[in-house]
mmCIF file with all atom_site columns, C-alpha atoms in Angstrom:
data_model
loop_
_atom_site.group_PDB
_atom_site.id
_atom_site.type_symbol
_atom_site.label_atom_id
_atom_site.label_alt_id
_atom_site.label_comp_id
_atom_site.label_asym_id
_atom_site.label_entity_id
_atom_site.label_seq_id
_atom_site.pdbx_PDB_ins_code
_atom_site.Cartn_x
_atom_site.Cartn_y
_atom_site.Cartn_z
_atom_site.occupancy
_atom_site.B_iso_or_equiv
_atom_site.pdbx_formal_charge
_atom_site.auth_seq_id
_atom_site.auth_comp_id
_atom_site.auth_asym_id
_atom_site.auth_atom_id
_atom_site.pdbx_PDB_model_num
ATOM 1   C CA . UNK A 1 1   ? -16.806 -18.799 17.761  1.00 0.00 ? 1   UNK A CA 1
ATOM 2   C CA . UNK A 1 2   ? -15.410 -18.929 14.110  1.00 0.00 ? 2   UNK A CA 1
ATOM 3   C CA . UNK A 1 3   ? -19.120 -18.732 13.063  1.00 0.00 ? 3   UNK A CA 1
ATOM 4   C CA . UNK A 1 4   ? -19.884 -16.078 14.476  1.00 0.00 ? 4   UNK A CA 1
ATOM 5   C CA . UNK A 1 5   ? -16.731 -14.264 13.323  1.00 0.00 ? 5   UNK A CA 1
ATOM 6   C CA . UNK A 1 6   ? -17.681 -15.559 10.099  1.00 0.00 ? 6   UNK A CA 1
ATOM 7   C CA . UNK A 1 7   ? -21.153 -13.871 10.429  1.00 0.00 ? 7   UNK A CA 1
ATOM 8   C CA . UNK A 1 8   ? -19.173 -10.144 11.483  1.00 0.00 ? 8   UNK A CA 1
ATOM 9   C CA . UNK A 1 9   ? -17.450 -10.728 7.936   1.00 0.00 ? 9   UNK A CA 1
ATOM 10  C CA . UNK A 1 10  ? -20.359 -11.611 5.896   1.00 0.00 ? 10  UNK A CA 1
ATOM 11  C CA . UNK A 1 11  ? -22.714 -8.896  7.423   1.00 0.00 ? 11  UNK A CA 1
ATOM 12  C CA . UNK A 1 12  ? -19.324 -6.226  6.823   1.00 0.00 ? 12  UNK A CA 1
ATOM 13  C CA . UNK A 1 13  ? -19.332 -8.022  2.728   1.00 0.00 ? 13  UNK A CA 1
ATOM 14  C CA . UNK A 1 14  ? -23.678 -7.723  2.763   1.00 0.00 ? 14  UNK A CA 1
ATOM 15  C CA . UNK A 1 15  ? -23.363 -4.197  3.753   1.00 0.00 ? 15  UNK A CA 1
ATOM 16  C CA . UNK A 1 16  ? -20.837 -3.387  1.006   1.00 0.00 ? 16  UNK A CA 1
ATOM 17  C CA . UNK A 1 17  ? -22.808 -5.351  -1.489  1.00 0.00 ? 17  UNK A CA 1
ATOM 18  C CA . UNK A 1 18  ? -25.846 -2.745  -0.481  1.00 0.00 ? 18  UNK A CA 1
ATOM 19  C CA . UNK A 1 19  ? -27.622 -5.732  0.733   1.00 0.00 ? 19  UNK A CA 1
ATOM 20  C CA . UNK A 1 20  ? -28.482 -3.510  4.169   1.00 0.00 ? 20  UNK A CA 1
ATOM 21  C CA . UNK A 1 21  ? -31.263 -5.642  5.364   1.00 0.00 ? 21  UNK A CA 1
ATOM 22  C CA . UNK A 1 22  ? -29.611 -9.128  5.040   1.00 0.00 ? 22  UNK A CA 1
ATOM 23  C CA . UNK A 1 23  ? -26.319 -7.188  6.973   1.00 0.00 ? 23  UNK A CA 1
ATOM 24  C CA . UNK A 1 24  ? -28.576 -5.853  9.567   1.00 0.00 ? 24  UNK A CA 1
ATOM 25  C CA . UNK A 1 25  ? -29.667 -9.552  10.036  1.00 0.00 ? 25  UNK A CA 1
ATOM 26  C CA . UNK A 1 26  ? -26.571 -10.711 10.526  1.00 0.00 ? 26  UNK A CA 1
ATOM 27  C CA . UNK A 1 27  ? -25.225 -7.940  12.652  1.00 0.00 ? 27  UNK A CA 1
ATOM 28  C CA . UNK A 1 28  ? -28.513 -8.598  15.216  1.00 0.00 ? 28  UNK A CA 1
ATOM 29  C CA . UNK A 1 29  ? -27.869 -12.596 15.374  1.00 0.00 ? 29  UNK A CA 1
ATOM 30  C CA . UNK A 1 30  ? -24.124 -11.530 16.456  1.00 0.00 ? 30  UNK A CA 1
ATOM 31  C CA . UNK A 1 31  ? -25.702 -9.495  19.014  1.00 0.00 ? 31  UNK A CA 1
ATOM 32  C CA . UNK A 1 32  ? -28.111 -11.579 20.242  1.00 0.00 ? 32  UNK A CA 1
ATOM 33  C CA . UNK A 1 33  ? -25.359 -14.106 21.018  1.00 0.00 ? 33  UNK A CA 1
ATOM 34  C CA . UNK A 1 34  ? -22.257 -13.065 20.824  1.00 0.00 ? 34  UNK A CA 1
ATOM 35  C CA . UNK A 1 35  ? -21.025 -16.577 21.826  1.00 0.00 ? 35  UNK A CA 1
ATOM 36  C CA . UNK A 1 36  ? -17.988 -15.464 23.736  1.00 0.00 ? 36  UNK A CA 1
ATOM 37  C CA . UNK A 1 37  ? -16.465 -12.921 20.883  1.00 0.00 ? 37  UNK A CA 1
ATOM 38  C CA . UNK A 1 38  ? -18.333 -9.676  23.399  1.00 0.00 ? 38  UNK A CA 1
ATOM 39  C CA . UNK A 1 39  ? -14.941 -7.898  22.283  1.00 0.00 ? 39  UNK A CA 1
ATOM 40  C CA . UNK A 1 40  ? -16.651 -7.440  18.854  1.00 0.00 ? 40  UNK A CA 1
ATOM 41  C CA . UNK A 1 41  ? -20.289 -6.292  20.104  1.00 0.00 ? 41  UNK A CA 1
ATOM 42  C CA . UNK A 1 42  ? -18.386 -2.231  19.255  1.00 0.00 ? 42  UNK A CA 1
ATOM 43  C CA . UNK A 1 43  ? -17.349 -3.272  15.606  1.00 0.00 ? 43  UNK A CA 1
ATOM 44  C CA . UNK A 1 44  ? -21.131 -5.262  15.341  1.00 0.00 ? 44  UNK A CA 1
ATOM 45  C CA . UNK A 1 45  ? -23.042 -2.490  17.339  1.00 0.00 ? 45  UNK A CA 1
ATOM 46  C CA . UNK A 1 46  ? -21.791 0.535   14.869  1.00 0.00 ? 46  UNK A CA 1
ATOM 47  C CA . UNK A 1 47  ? -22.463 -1.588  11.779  1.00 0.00 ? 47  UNK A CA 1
ATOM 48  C CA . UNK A 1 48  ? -25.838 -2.249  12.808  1.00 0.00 ? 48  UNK A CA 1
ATOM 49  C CA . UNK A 1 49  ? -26.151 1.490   13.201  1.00 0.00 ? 49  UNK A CA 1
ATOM 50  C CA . UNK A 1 50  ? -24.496 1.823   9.863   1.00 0.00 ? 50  UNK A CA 1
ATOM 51  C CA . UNK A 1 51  ? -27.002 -0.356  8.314   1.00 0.00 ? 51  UNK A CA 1
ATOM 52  C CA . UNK A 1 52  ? -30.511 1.376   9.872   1.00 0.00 ? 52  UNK A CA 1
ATOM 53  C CA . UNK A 1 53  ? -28.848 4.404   8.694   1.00 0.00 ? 53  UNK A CA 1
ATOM 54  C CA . UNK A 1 54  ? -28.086 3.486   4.778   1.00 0.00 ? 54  UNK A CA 1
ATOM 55  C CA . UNK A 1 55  ? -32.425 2.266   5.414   1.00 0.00 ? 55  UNK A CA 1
ATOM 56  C CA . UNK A 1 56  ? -32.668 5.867   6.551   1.00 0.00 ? 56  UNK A CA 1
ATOM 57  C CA . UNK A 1 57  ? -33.830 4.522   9.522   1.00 0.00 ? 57  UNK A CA 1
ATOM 58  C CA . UNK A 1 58  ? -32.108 7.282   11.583  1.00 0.00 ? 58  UNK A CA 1
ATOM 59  C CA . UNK A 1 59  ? -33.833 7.064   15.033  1.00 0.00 ? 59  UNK A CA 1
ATOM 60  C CA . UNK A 1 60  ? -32.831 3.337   14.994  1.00 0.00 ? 60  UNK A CA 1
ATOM 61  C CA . UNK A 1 61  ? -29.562 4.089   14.348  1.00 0.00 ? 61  UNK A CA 1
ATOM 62  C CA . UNK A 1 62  ? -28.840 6.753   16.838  1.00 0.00 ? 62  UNK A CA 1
ATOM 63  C CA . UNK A 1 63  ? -30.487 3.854   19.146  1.00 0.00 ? 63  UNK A CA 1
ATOM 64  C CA . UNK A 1 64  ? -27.889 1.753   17.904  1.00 0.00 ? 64  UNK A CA 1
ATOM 65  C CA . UNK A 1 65  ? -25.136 4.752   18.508  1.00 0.00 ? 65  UNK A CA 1
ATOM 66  C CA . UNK A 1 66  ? -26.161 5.369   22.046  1.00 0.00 ? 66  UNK A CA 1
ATOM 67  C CA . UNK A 1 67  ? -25.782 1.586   23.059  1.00 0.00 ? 67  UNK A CA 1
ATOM 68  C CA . UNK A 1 68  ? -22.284 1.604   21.655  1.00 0.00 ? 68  UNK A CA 1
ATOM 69  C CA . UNK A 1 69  ? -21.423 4.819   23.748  1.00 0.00 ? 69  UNK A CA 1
ATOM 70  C CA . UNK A 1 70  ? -21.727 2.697   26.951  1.00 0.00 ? 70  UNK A CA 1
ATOM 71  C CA . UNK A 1 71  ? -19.731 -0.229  25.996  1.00 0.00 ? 71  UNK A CA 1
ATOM 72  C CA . UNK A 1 72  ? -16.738 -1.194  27.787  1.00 0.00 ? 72  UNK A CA 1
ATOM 73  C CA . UNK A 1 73  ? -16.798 1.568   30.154  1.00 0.00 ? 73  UNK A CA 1
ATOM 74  C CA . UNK A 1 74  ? -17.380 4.184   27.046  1.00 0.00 ? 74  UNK A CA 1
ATOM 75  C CA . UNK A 1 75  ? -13.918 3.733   25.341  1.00 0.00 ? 75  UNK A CA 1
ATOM 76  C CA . UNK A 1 76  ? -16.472 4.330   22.365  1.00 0.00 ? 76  UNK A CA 1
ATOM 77  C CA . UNK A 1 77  ? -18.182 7.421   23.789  1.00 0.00 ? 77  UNK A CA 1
ATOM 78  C CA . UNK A 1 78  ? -16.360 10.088  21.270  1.00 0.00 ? 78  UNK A CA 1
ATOM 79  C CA . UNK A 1 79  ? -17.215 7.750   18.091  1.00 0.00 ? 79  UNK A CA 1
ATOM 80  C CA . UNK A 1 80  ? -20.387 7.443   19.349  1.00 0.00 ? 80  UNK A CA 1
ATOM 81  C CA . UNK A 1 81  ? -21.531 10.679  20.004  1.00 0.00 ? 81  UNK A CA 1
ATOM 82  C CA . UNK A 1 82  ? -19.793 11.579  16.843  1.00 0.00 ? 82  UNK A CA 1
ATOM 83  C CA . UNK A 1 83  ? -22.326 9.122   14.889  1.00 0.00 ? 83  UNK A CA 1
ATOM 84  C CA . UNK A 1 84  ? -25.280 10.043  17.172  1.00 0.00 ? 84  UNK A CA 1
ATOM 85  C CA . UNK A 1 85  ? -24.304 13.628  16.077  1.00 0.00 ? 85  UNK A CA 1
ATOM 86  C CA . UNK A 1 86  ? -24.783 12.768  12.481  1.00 0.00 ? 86  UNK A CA 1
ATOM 87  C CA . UNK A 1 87  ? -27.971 11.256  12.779  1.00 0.00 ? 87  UNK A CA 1
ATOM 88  C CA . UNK A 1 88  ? -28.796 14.143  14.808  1.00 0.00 ? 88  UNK A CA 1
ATOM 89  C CA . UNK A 1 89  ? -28.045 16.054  11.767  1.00 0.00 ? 89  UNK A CA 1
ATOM 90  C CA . UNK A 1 90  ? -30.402 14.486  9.772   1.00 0.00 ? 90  UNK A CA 1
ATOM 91  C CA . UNK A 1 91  ? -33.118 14.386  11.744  1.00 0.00 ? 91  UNK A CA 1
ATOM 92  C CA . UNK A 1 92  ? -32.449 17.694  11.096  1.00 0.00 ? 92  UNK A CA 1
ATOM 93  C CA . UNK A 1 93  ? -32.015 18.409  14.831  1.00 0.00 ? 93  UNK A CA 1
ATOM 94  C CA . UNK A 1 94  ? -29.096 20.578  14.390  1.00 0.00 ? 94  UNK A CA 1
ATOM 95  C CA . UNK A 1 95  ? -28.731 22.279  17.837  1.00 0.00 ? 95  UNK A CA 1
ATOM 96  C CA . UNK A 1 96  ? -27.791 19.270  19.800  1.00 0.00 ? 96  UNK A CA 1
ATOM 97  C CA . UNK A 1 97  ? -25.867 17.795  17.081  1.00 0.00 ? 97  UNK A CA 1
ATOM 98  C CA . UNK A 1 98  ? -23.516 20.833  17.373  1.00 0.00 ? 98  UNK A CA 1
ATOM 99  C CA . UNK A 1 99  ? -23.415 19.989  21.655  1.00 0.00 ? 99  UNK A CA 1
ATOM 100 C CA . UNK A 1 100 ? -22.054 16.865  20.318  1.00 0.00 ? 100 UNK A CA 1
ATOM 101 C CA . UNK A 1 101 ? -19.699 17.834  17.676  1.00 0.00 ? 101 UNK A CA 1
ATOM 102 C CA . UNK A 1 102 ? -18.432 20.728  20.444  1.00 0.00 ? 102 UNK A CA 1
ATOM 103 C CA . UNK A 1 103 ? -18.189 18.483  22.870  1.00 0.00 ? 103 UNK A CA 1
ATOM 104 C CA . UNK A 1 104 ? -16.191 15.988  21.520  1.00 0.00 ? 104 UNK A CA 1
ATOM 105 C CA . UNK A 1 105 ? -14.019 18.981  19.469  1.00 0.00 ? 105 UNK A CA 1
ATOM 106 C CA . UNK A 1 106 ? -13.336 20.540  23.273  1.00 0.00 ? 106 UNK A CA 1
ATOM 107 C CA . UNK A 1 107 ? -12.013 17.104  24.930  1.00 0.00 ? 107 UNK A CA 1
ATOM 108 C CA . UNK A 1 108 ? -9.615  16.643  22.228  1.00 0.00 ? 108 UNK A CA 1
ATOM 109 C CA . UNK A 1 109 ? -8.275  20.247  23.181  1.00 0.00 ? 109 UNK A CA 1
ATOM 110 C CA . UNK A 1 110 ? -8.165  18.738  26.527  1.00 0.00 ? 110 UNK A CA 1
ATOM 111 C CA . UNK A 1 111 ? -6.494  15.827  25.579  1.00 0.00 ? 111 UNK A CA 1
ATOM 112 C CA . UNK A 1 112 ? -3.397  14.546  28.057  1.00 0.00 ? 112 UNK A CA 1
ATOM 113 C CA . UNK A 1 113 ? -0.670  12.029  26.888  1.00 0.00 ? 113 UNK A CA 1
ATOM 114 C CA . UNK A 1 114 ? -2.587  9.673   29.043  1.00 0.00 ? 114 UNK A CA 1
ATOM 115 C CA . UNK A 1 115 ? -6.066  10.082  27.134  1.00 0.00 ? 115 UNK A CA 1
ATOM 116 C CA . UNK A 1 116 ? -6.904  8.467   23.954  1.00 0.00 ? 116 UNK A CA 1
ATOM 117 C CA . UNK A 1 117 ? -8.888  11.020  21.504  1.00 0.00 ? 117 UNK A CA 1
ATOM 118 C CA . UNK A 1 118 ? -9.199  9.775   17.976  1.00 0.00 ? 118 UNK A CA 1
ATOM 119 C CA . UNK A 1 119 ? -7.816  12.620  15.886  1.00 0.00 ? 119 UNK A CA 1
ATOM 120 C CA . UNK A 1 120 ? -9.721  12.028  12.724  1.00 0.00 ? 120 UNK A CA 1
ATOM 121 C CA . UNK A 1 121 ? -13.456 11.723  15.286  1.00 0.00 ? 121 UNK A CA 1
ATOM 122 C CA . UNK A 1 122 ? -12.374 15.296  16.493  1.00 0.00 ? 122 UNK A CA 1
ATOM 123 C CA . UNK A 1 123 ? -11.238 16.629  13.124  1.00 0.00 ? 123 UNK A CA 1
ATOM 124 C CA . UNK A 1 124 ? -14.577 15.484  11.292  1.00 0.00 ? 124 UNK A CA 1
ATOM 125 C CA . UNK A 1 125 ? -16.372 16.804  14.354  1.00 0.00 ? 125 UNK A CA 1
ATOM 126 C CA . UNK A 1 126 ? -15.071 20.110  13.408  1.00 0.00 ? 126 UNK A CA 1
ATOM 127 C CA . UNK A 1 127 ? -15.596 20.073  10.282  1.00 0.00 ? 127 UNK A CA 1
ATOM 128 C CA . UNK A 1 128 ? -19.266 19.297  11.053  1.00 0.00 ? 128 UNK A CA 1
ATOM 129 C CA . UNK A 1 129 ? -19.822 22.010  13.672  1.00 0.00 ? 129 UNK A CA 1
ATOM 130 C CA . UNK A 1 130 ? -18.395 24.506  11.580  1.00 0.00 ? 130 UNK A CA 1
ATOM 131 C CA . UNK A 1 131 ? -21.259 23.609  8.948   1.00 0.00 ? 131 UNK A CA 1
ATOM 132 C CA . UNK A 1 132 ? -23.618 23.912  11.670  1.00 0.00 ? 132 UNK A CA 1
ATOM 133 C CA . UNK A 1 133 ? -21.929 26.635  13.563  1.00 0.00 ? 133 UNK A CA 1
ATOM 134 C CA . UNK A 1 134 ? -19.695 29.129  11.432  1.00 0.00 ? 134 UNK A CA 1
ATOM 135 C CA . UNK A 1 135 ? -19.092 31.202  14.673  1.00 0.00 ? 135 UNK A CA 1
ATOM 136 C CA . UNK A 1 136 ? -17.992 28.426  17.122  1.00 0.00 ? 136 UNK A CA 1
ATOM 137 C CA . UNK A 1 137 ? -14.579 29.305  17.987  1.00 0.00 ? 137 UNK A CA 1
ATOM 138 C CA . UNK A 1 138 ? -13.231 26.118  18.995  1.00 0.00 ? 138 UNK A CA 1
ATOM 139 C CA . UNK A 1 139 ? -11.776 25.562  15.715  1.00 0.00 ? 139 UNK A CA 1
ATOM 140 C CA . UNK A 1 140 ? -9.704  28.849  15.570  1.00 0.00 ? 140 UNK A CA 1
ATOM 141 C CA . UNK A 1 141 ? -8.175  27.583  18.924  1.00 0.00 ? 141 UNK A CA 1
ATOM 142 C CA . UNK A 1 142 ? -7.842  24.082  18.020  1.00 0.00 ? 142 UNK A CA 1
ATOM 143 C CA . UNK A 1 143 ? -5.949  25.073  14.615  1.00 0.00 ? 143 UNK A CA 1
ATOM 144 C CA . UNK A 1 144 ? -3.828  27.356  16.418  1.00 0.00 ? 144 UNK A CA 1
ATOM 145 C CA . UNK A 1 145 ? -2.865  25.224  18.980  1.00 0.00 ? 145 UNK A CA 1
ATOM 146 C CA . UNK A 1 146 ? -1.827  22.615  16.249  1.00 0.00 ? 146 UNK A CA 1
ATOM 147 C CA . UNK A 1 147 ? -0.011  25.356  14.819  1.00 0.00 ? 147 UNK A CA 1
ATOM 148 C CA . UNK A 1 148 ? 1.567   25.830  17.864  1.00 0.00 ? 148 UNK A CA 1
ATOM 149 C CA . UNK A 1 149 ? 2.474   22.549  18.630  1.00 0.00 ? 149 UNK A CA 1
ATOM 150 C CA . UNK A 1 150 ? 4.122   22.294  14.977  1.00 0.00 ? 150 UNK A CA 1
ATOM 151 C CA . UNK A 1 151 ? 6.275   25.410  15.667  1.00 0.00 ? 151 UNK A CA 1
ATOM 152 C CA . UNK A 1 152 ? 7.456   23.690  19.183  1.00 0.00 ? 152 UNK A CA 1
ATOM 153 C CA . UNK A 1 153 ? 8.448   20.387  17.700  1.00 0.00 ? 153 UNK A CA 1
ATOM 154 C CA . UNK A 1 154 ? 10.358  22.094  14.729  1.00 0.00 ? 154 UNK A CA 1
ATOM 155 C CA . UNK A 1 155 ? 11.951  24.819  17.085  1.00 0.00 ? 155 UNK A CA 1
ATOM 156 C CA . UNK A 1 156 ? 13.289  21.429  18.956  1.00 0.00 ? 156 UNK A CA 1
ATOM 157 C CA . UNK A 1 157 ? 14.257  19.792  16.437  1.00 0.00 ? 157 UNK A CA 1
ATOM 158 C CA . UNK A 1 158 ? 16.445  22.709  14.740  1.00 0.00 ? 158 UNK A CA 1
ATOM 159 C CA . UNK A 1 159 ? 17.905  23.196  18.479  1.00 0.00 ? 159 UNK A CA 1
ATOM 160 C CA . UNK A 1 160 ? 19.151  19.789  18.656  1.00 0.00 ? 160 UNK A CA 1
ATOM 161 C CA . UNK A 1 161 ? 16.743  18.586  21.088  1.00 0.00 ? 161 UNK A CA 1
ATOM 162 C CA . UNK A 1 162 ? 13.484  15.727  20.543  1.00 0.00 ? 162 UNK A CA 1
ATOM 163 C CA . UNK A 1 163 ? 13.822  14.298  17.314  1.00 0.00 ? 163 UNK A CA 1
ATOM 164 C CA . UNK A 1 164 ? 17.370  15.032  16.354  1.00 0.00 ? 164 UNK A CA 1
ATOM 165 C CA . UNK A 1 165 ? 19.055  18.404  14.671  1.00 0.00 ? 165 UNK A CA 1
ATOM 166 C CA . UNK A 1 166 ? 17.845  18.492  10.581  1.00 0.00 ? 166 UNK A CA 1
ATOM 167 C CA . UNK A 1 167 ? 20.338  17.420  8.397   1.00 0.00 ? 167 UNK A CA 1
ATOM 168 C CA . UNK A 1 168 ? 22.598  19.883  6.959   1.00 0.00 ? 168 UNK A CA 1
ATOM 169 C CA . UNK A 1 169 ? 21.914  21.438  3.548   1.00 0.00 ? 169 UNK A CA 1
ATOM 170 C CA . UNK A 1 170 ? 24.057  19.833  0.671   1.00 0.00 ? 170 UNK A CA 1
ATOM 171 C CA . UNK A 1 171 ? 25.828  22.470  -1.237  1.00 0.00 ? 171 UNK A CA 1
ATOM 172 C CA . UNK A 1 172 ? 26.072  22.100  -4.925  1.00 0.00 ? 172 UNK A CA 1
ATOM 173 C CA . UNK A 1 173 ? 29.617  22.425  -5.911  1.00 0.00 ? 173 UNK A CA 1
ATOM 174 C CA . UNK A 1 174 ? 30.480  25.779  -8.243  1.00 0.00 ? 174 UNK A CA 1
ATOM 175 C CA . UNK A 1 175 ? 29.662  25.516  -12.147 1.00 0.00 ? 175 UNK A CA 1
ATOM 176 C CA . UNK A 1 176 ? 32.838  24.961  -13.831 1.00 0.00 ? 176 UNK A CA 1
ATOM 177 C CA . UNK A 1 177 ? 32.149  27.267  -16.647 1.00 0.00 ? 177 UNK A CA 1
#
């Protein structure tokens, strides 16, 4: 076991080296036999992408993406399709990259207390479709609906309620002149 988690860290140090081929290796030989550590196959599964992708190898990659969007019941599926979006992208098929990107952009608008949506997947995904898209909509109503939210929690907070009343303005004492 500490091999192989010695092989996630020197593929992780290979790939930041630029050496993408010998990290690729490494990433593949974790996969192959994961030797009991299957609750890294996400973290060596995107690097692999990572690595066909620095190659240019984009069709690989998205492979690679689409694999990781089924693992453990697809508690990956938004940073997947986020990557597969982005490799999308460069393939230069832009139309279903921008399903993607919407996609993931709406389910964060969706989002319950109860659901995990990576914030920073569904921002980039909106940055993206609004590169692709300059019309989609979904990012007026997503940025006014964090506006909104903002304005609530303040309002609450001013009232005394959720996070406490602000603290009271110190007032400078009068100038003796």
């Amino acid at each position: 076991v500490q091999a192989q988690a010695g092989r996630l860290g020197l593929a992780s140090s290979q790939f930041a080296k630029g050496d993408f081929a010998k990290a690729r290796q490494l990433y593949e030989d974790f996969l192959a036999d994961p030797q009991g550590m299957n609750y890294m196959e996400p973290f060596a599964r995107e690097g692999l992408g990572y690595c066909h992708e620095a190659q240019k190898n984009y069709d690989r990659a998205l492979e690679n993406y689409r694999v990781l969007e089924k693992i453990d019941n697809g508690d990956h599926a938004d940073l997947a399709k986020y990557h597969q979006a982005r490799m999308l992208e460069k393939m230069g098929k832009r139309t279903e990259a921008a399903e993607l990107y919407r996609g993931i952009v709406q389910r964060s608008q969706q989002a319950t207390d109860d659901m995990v949506i990576n914030g920073f997947i569904a921002d980039r995904s909106g940055s993206r479709l609004e590169v692709i898209d300059p019309g989609a909509d979904v990012l007026k109503r997503r940025s006014k609906k964090r506006g909104t939210d903002l304005l609530e929690l303040l309002r609450r907070q001013q009232a005394g309620g959720g996070g406490g009343s602000p603290l009271p303005i110190p007032r400078r004492p009068a100038r003796e002149e």
